[in-house]
Amino acid sequence: MFILGFAGCIGALRENTFLLKFFSVFLGIIFFLELTAGVLAFVFKDWIKDQLYFFINNNIRAYRDDIDLQNLIDFTQEYWQCCGAFGADDWNLNIYFNCTDSNASR
């Protein structure tokens, strides 16, 4: 990004057509890559949602195993004011927070 910004700035200041063409081409490539990513995200939104739920539930299982993961989950839940992927019952997947009848946690 630095090189791209530098090429655009210097190309405009010095009226260098090579740097301006370099800037334009790569800016166009980045635009079309973002557009493609947006279309793919829209087309595969159900798959992405399933992968996200799978990722969240796996990380809830390993909540106390990694302090960095624990801080990330805490920050995410505080920021979005949510609890788990589907709801608070997702925390039953974690052995420390399982509050079912068979495992009465404190």
PDB file of N, CA, C and O in Angstrom, residues 6-65:
ATOM      1  N   PHE A   6       2.739   5.903  -2.722  1.00  0.00           N
ATOM      2  CA  PHE A   6       3.922   6.684  -3.108  1.00  0.00           C
ATOM      3  C   PHE A   6       3.946   6.914  -4.617  1.00  0.00           C
ATOM      4  O   PHE A   6       4.217   8.022  -5.079  1.00  0.00           O
ATOM      5  N   ALA A   7       3.623   5.867  -5.379  1.00  0.00           N
ATOM      6  CA  ALA A   7       3.614   5.992  -6.837  1.00  0.00           C
ATOM      7  C   ALA A   7       2.551   6.987  -7.291  1.00  0.00           C
ATOM      8  O   ALA A   7       2.796   7.796  -8.196  1.00  0.00           O
ATOM      9  N   GLY A   8       1.392   6.958  -6.682  1.00  0.00           N
ATOM     10  CA  GLY A   8       0.339   7.898  -7.046  1.00  0.00           C
ATOM     11  C   GLY A   8       0.697   9.328  -6.691  1.00  0.00           C
ATOM     12  O   GLY A   8       0.475  10.252  -7.477  1.00  0.00           O
ATOM     13  N   CYS A   9       1.269   9.516  -5.536  1.00  0.00           N
ATOM     14  CA  CYS A   9       1.629  10.868  -5.075  1.00  0.00           C
ATOM     15  C   CYS A   9       2.758  11.460  -5.911  1.00  0.00           C
ATOM     16  O   CYS A   9       2.654  12.578  -6.412  1.00  0.00           O
ATOM     17  N   ILE A  10       3.829  10.711  -6.066  1.00  0.00           N
ATOM     18  CA  ILE A  10       4.974  11.198  -6.832  1.00  0.00           C
ATOM     19  C   ILE A  10       4.613  11.332  -8.311  1.00  0.00           C
ATOM     20  O   ILE A  10       5.036  12.278  -8.989  1.00  0.00           O
ATOM     21  N   GLY A  11       3.811  10.381  -8.818  1.00  0.00           N
ATOM     22  CA  GLY A  11       3.381  10.461 -10.206  1.00  0.00           C
ATOM     23  C   GLY A  11       2.565  11.707 -10.485  1.00  0.00           C
ATOM     24  O   GLY A  11       2.696  12.335 -11.533  1.00  0.00           O
ATOM     25  N   ALA A  12       1.711  12.095  -9.531  1.00  0.00           N
ATOM     26  CA  ALA A  12       0.907  13.307  -9.706  1.00  0.00           C
ATOM     27  C   ALA A  12       1.757  14.562  -9.547  1.00  0.00           C
ATOM     28  O   ALA A  12       1.589  15.533 -10.290  1.00  0.00           O
ATOM     29  N   LEU A  13       2.675  14.552  -8.579  1.00  0.00           N
ATOM     30  CA  LEU A  13       3.510  15.734  -8.359  1.00  0.00           C
ATOM     31  C   LEU A  13       4.470  15.984  -9.518  1.00  0.00           C
ATOM     32  O   LEU A  13       4.674  17.129  -9.930  1.00  0.00           O
ATOM     33  N   ARG A  14       5.079  14.923 -10.026  1.00  0.00           N
ATOM     34  CA  ARG A  14       6.082  15.053 -11.083  1.00  0.00           C
ATOM     35  C   ARG A  14       5.491  14.895 -12.489  1.00  0.00           C
ATOM     36  O   ARG A  14       6.217  14.956 -13.456  1.00  0.00           O
ATOM     37  N   GLU A  15       4.181  14.645 -12.539  1.00  0.00           N
ATOM     38  CA  GLU A  15       3.489  14.391 -13.806  1.00  0.00           C
ATOM     39  C   GLU A  15       4.164  13.273 -14.593  1.00  0.00           C
ATOM     40  O   GLU A  15       4.365  13.354 -15.802  1.00  0.00           O
ATOM     41  N   ASN A  16       4.516  12.223 -13.875  1.00  0.00           N
ATOM     42  CA  ASN A  16       5.170  11.052 -14.456  1.00  0.00           C
ATOM     43  C   ASN A  16       4.083  10.072 -14.901  1.00  0.00           C
ATOM     44  O   ASN A  16       3.366   9.503 -14.075  1.00  0.00           O
ATOM     45  N   THR A  17       3.970   9.862 -16.204  1.00  0.00           N
ATOM     46  CA  THR A  17       2.893   9.014 -16.716  1.00  0.00           C
ATOM     47  C   THR A  17       3.085   7.548 -16.340  1.00  0.00           C
ATOM     48  O   THR A  17       2.104   6.834 -16.129  1.00  0.00           O
ATOM     49  N   PHE A  18       4.325   7.072 -16.249  1.00  0.00           N
ATOM     50  CA  PHE A  18       4.556   5.678 -15.872  1.00  0.00           C
ATOM     51  C   PHE A  18       4.036   5.409 -14.465  1.00  0.00           C
ATOM     52  O   PHE A  18       3.331   4.414 -14.233  1.00  0.00           O
ATOM     53  N   LEU A  19       4.363   6.276 -13.508  1.00  0.00           N
ATOM     54  CA  LEU A  19       3.893   6.082 -12.133  1.00  0.00           C
ATOM     55  C   LEU A  19       2.381   6.221 -12.030  1.00  0.00           C
ATOM     56  O   LEU A  19       1.728   5.497 -11.271  1.00  0.00           O
ATOM     57  N   LEU A  20       1.802   7.129 -12.802  1.00  0.00           N
ATOM     58  CA  LEU A  20       0.345   7.282 -12.777  1.00  0.00           C
ATOM     59  C   LEU A  20      -0.355   6.072 -13.390  1.00  0.00           C
ATOM     60  O   LEU A  20      -1.404   5.640 -12.892  1.00  0.00           O
ATOM     61  N   LYS A  21       0.225   5.493 -14.450  1.00  0.00           N
ATOM     62  CA  LYS A  21      -0.342   4.270 -15.025  1.00  0.00           C
ATOM     63  C   LYS A  21      -0.209   3.106 -14.051  1.00  0.00           C
ATOM     64  O   LYS A  21      -1.135   2.308 -13.884  1.00  0.00           O
ATOM     65  N   PHE A  22       0.957   2.997 -13.401  1.00  0.00           N
ATOM     66  CA  PHE A  22       1.164   1.964 -12.372  1.00  0.00           C
ATOM     67  C   PHE A  22       0.117   2.093 -11.270  1.00  0.00           C
ATOM     68  O   PHE A  22      -0.512   1.112 -10.871  1.00  0.00           O
ATOM     69  N   PHE A  23      -0.093   3.317 -10.800  1.00  0.00           N
ATOM     70  CA  PHE A  23      -1.070   3.588  -9.751  1.00  0.00           C
ATOM     71  C   PHE A  23      -2.472   3.211 -10.217  1.00  0.00           C
ATOM     72  O   PHE A  23      -3.220   2.543  -9.505  1.00  0.00           O
ATOM     73  N   SER A  24      -2.845   3.625 -11.416  1.00  0.00           N
ATOM     74  CA  SER A  24      -4.190   3.367 -11.935  1.00  0.00           C
ATOM     75  C   SER A  24      -4.454   1.878 -12.126  1.00  0.00           C
ATOM     76  O   SER A  24      -5.523   1.381 -11.774  1.00  0.00           O
ATOM     77  N   VAL A  25      -3.482   1.181 -12.699  1.00  0.00           N
ATOM     78  CA  VAL A  25      -3.665  -0.249 -12.954  1.00  0.00           C
ATOM     79  C   VAL A  25      -3.829  -1.007 -11.648  1.00  0.00           C
ATOM     80  O   VAL A  25      -4.754  -1.814 -11.493  1.00  0.00           O
ATOM     81  N   PHE A  26      -2.957  -0.772 -10.687  1.00  0.00           N
ATOM     82  CA  PHE A  26      -3.053  -1.502  -9.431  1.00  0.00           C
ATOM     83  C   PHE A  26      -4.260  -1.088  -8.609  1.00  0.00           C
ATOM     84  O   PHE A  26      -4.846  -1.909  -7.903  1.00  0.00           O
ATOM     85  N   LEU A  27      -4.684   0.158  -8.693  1.00  0.00           N
ATOM     86  CA  LEU A  27      -5.903   0.584  -8.021  1.00  0.00           C
ATOM     87  C   LEU A  27      -7.114  -0.112  -8.645  1.00  0.00           C
ATOM     88  O   LEU A  27      -8.027  -0.545  -7.929  1.00  0.00           O
ATOM     89  N   GLY A  28      -7.104  -0.262  -9.962  1.00  0.00           N
ATOM     90  CA  GLY A  28      -8.171  -0.996 -10.641  1.00  0.00           C
ATOM     91  C   GLY A  28      -8.188  -2.463 -10.259  1.00  0.00           C
ATOM     92  O   GLY A  28      -9.250  -3.053 -10.046  1.00  0.00           O
ATOM     93  N   ILE A  29      -7.004  -3.072 -10.162  1.00  0.00           N
ATOM     94  CA  ILE A  29      -6.919  -4.478  -9.764  1.00  0.00           C
ATOM     95  C   ILE A  29      -7.458  -4.663  -8.353  1.00  0.00           C
ATOM     96  O   ILE A  29      -8.237  -5.594  -8.089  1.00  0.00           O
ATOM     97  N   ILE A  30      -7.093  -3.785  -7.442  1.00  0.00           N
ATOM     98  CA  ILE A  30      -7.583  -3.875  -6.068  1.00  0.00           C
ATOM     99  C   ILE A  30      -9.098  -3.708  -6.031  1.00  0.00           C
ATOM    100  O   ILE A  30      -9.806  -4.419  -5.314  1.00  0.00           O
ATOM    101  N   PHE A  31      -9.631  -2.773  -6.827  1.00  0.00           N
ATOM    102  CA  PHE A  31     -11.078  -2.561  -6.873  1.00  0.00           C
ATOM    103  C   PHE A  31     -11.796  -3.815  -7.337  1.00  0.00           C
ATOM    104  O   PHE A  31     -12.785  -4.242  -6.737  1.00  0.00           O
ATOM    105  N   PHE A  32     -11.308  -4.439  -8.427  1.00  0.00           N
ATOM    106  CA  PHE A  32     -11.972  -5.634  -8.939  1.00  0.00           C
ATOM    107  C   PHE A  32     -11.816  -6.828  -8.001  1.00  0.00           C
ATOM    108  O   PHE A  32     -12.721  -7.663  -7.906  1.00  0.00           O
ATOM    109  N   LEU A  33     -10.717  -6.916  -7.277  1.00  0.00           N
ATOM    110  CA  LEU A  33     -10.570  -7.977  -6.274  1.00  0.00           C
ATOM    111  C   LEU A  33     -11.560  -7.790  -5.133  1.00  0.00           C
ATOM    112  O   LEU A  33     -12.159  -8.761  -4.651  1.00  0.00           O
ATOM    113  N   GLU A  34     -11.751  -6.548  -4.688  1.00  0.00           N
ATOM    114  CA  GLU A  34     -12.739  -6.280  -3.641  1.00  0.00           C
ATOM    115  C   GLU A  34     -14.156  -6.551  -4.135  1.00  0.00           C
ATOM    116  O   GLU A  34     -14.985  -7.093  -3.397  1.00  0.00           O
ATOM    117  N   LEU A  35     -14.435  -6.185  -5.371  1.00  0.00           N
ATOM    118  CA  LEU A  35     -15.746  -6.451  -5.954  1.00  0.00           C
ATOM    119  C   LEU A  35     -15.993  -7.950  -6.055  1.00  0.00           C
ATOM    120  O   LEU A  35     -17.084  -8.436  -5.708  1.00  0.00           O
ATOM    121  N   THR A  36     -14.983  -8.700  -6.484  1.00  0.00           N
ATOM    122  CA  THR A  36     -15.098 -10.157  -6.568  1.00  0.00           C
ATOM    123  C   THR A  36     -15.311 -10.766  -5.187  1.00  0.00           C
ATOM    124  O   THR A  36     -16.141 -11.672  -5.025  1.00  0.00           O
ATOM    125  N   ALA A  37     -14.585 -10.283  -4.190  1.00  0.00           N
ATOM    126  CA  ALA A  37     -14.754 -10.799  -2.826  1.00  0.00           C
ATOM    127  C   ALA A  37     -16.165 -10.509  -2.317  1.00  0.00           C
ATOM    128  O   ALA A  37     -16.783 -11.357  -1.657  1.00  0.00           O
ATOM    129  N   GLY A  38     -16.709  -9.343  -2.628  1.00  0.00           N
ATOM    130  CA  GLY A  38     -18.070  -9.008  -2.212  1.00  0.00           C
ATOM    131  C   GLY A  38     -19.104  -9.899  -2.876  1.00  0.00           C
ATOM    132  O   GLY A  38     -20.048 -10.367  -2.222  1.00  0.00           O
ATOM    133  N   VAL A  39     -18.945 -10.154  -4.159  1.00  0.00           N
ATOM    134  CA  VAL A  39     -19.887 -11.033  -4.875  1.00  0.00           C
ATOM    135  C   VAL A  39     -19.787 -12.454  -4.337  1.00  0.00           C
ATOM    136  O   VAL A  39     -20.810 -13.115  -4.099  1.00  0.00           O
ATOM    137  N   LEU A  40     -18.567 -12.950  -4.128  1.00  0.00           N
ATOM    138  CA  LEU A  40     -18.400 -14.303  -3.587  1.00  0.00           C
ATOM    139  C   LEU A  40     -18.964 -14.420  -2.173  1.00  0.00           C
ATOM    140  O   LEU A  40     -19.553 -15.443  -1.818  1.00  0.00           O
ATOM    141  N   ALA A  41     -18.787 -13.379  -1.366  1.00  0.00           N
ATOM    142  CA  ALA A  41     -19.346 -13.403  -0.009  1.00  0.00           C
ATOM    143  C   ALA A  41     -20.868 -13.435  -0.066  1.00  0.00           C
ATOM    144  O   ALA A  41     -21.512 -14.098   0.758  1.00  0.00           O
ATOM    145  N   PHE A  42     -21.461 -12.735  -1.020  1.00  0.00           N
ATOM    146  CA  PHE A  42     -22.920 -12.753  -1.156  1.00  0.00           C
ATOM    147  C   PHE A  42     -23.408 -14.114  -1.637  1.00  0.00           C
ATOM    148  O   PHE A  42     -24.400 -14.636  -1.138  1.00  0.00           O
ATOM    149  N   VAL A  43     -22.706 -14.701  -2.593  1.00  0.00           N
ATOM    150  CA  VAL A  43     -23.122 -15.987  -3.151  1.00  0.00           C
ATOM    151  C   VAL A  43     -22.958 -17.106  -2.124  1.00  0.00           C
ATOM    152  O   VAL A  43     -23.825 -17.966  -1.988  1.00  0.00           O
ATOM    153  N   PHE A  44     -21.859 -17.087  -1.391  1.00  0.00           N
ATOM    154  CA  PHE A  44     -21.578 -18.164  -0.432  1.00  0.00           C
ATOM    155  C   PHE A  44     -21.842 -17.743   1.007  1.00  0.00           C
ATOM    156  O   PHE A  44     -21.173 -18.212   1.927  1.00  0.00           O
ATOM    157  N   LYS A  45     -22.837 -16.888   1.229  1.00  0.00           N
ATOM    158  CA  LYS A  45     -23.074 -16.368   2.574  1.00  0.00           C
ATOM    159  C   LYS A  45     -23.483 -17.454   3.565  1.00  0.00           C
ATOM    160  O   LYS A  45     -23.102 -17.395   4.728  1.00  0.00           O
ATOM    161  N   ASP A  46     -24.222 -18.466   3.124  1.00  0.00           N
ATOM    162  CA  ASP A  46     -24.599 -19.546   4.040  1.00  0.00           C
ATOM    163  C   ASP A  46     -23.381 -20.358   4.459  1.00  0.00           C
ATOM    164  O   ASP A  46     -23.245 -20.729   5.630  1.00  0.00           O
ATOM    165  N   TRP A  47     -22.484 -20.648   3.522  1.00  0.00           N
ATOM    166  CA  TRP A  47     -21.265 -21.385   3.846  1.00  0.00           C
ATOM    167  C   TRP A  47     -20.392 -20.569   4.793  1.00  0.00           C
ATOM    168  O   TRP A  47     -19.829 -21.109   5.752  1.00  0.00           O
ATOM    169  N   ILE A  48     -20.278 -19.273   4.543  1.00  0.00           N
ATOM    170  CA  ILE A  48     -19.476 -18.405   5.409  1.00  0.00           C
ATOM    171  C   ILE A  48     -20.076 -18.348   6.804  1.00  0.00           C
ATOM    172  O   ILE A  48     -19.356 -18.408   7.802  1.00  0.00           O
ATOM    173  N   LYS A  49     -21.394 -18.276   6.891  1.00  0.00           N
ATOM    174  CA  LYS A  49     -22.062 -18.242   8.192  1.00  0.00           C
ATOM    175  C   LYS A  49     -21.826 -19.546   8.959  1.00  0.00           C
ATOM    176  O   LYS A  49     -21.531 -19.525  10.158  1.00  0.00           O
ATOM    177  N   ASP A  50     -21.927 -20.687   8.267  1.00  0.00           N
ATOM    178  CA  ASP A  50     -21.672 -21.975   8.911  1.00  0.00           C
ATOM    179  C   ASP A  50     -20.230 -22.080   9.402  1.00  0.00           C
ATOM    180  O   ASP A  50     -19.981 -22.572  10.510  1.00  0.00           O
ATOM    181  N   GLN A  51     -19.283 -21.618   8.593  1.00  0.00           N
ATOM    182  CA  GLN A  51     -17.878 -21.646   8.997  1.00  0.00           C
ATOM    183  C   GLN A  51     -17.620 -20.737  10.191  1.00  0.00           C
ATOM    184  O   GLN A  51     -16.842 -21.065  11.086  1.00  0.00           O
ATOM    185  N   LEU A  52     -18.302 -19.588  10.222  1.00  0.00           N
ATOM    186  CA  LEU A  52     -18.153 -18.666  11.343  1.00  0.00           C
ATOM    187  C   LEU A  52     -18.702 -19.268  12.625  1.00  0.00           C
ATOM    188  O   LEU A  52     -18.071 -19.183  13.678  1.00  0.00           O
ATOM    189  N   TYR A  53     -19.874 -19.910  12.562  1.00  0.00           N
ATOM    190  CA  TYR A  53     -20.435 -20.561  13.739  1.00  0.00           C
ATOM    191  C   TYR A  53     -19.536 -21.700  14.221  1.00  0.00           C
ATOM    192  O   TYR A  53     -19.332 -21.877  15.419  1.00  0.00           O
ATOM    193  N   PHE A  54     -18.999 -22.476  13.282  1.00  0.00           N
ATOM    194  CA  PHE A  54     -18.087 -23.564  13.631  1.00  0.00           C
ATOM    195  C   PHE A  54     -16.838 -23.011  14.320  1.00  0.00           C
ATOM    196  O   PHE A  54     -16.392 -23.539  15.337  1.00  0.00           O
ATOM    197  N   PHE A  55     -16.286 -21.923  13.779  1.00  0.00           N
ATOM    198  CA  PHE A  55     -15.099 -21.282  14.350  1.00  0.00           C
ATOM    199  C   PHE A  55     -15.378 -20.757  15.754  1.00  0.00           C
ATOM    200  O   PHE A  55     -14.589 -20.967  16.682  1.00  0.00           O
ATOM    201  N   ILE A  56     -16.510 -20.096  15.951  1.00  0.00           N
ATOM    202  CA  ILE A  56     -16.850 -19.542  17.264  1.00  0.00           C
ATOM    203  C   ILE A  56     -17.045 -20.655  18.282  1.00  0.00           C
ATOM    204  O   ILE A  56     -16.527 -20.582  19.403  1.00  0.00           O
ATOM    205  N   ASN A  57     -17.771 -21.704  17.908  1.00  0.00           N
ATOM    206  CA  ASN A  57     -18.015 -22.796  18.851  1.00  0.00           C
ATOM    207  C   ASN A  57     -16.735 -23.542  19.206  1.00  0.00           C
ATOM    208  O   ASN A  57     -16.557 -23.950  20.360  1.00  0.00           O
ATOM    209  N   ASN A  58     -15.824 -23.708  18.260  1.00  0.00           N
ATOM    210  CA  ASN A  58     -14.538 -24.340  18.588  1.00  0.00           C
ATOM    211  C   ASN A  58     -13.726 -23.474  19.543  1.00  0.00           C
ATOM    212  O   ASN A  58     -13.039 -23.992  20.425  1.00  0.00           O
ATOM    213  N   ASN A  59     -13.791 -22.173  19.366  1.00  0.00           N
ATOM    214  CA  ASN A  59     -13.053 -21.288  20.261  1.00  0.00           C
ATOM    215  C   ASN A  59     -13.698 -21.196  21.631  1.00  0.00           C
ATOM    216  O   ASN A  59     -13.004 -20.996  22.626  1.00  0.00           O
ATOM    217  N   ILE A  60     -14.999 -21.348  21.703  1.00  0.00           N
ATOM    218  CA  ILE A  60     -15.662 -21.389  23.014  1.00  0.00           C
ATOM    219  C   ILE A  60     -15.229 -22.636  23.774  1.00  0.00           C
ATOM    220  O   ILE A  60     -15.017 -22.590  24.985  1.00  0.00           O
ATOM    221  N   ARG A  61     -15.069 -23.761  23.071  1.00  0.00           N
ATOM    222  CA  ARG A  61     -14.595 -24.993  23.726  1.00  0.00           C
ATOM    223  C   ARG A  61     -13.209 -24.799  24.348  1.00  0.00           C
ATOM    224  O   ARG A  61     -12.909 -25.347  25.386  1.00  0.00           O
ATOM    225  N   ALA A  62     -12.359 -24.003  23.702  1.00  0.00           N
ATOM    226  CA  ALA A  62     -10.984 -23.810  24.153  1.00  0.00           C
ATOM    227  C   ALA A  62     -10.804 -22.471  24.863  1.00  0.00           C
ATOM    228  O   ALA A  62      -9.710 -21.922  24.889  1.00  0.00           O
ATOM    229  N   TYR A  63     -11.851 -21.952  25.482  1.00  0.00           N
ATOM    230  CA  TYR A  63     -11.833 -20.607  26.066  1.00  0.00           C
ATOM    231  C   TYR A  63     -10.745 -20.434  27.114  1.00  0.00           C
ATOM    232  O   TYR A  63      -9.995 -19.481  27.082  1.00  0.00           O
ATOM    233  N   ARG A  64     -10.633 -21.332  28.064  1.00  0.00           N
ATOM    234  CA  ARG A  64      -9.661 -21.196  29.148  1.00  0.00           C
ATOM    235  C   ARG A  64      -8.273 -21.733  28.804  1.00  0.00           C
ATOM    236  O   ARG A  64      -7.352 -21.588  29.577  1.00  0.00           O
ATOM    237  N   ASP A  65      -8.119 -22.334  27.632  1.00  0.00           N
ATOM    238  CA  ASP A  65      -6.838 -22.937  27.257  1.00  0.00           C
ATOM    239  C   ASP A  65      -5.806 -21.908  26.820  1.00  0.00           C
ATOM    240  O   ASP A  65      -4.605 -22.135  26.959  1.00  0.00           O
TER     241      ASP A  65
END
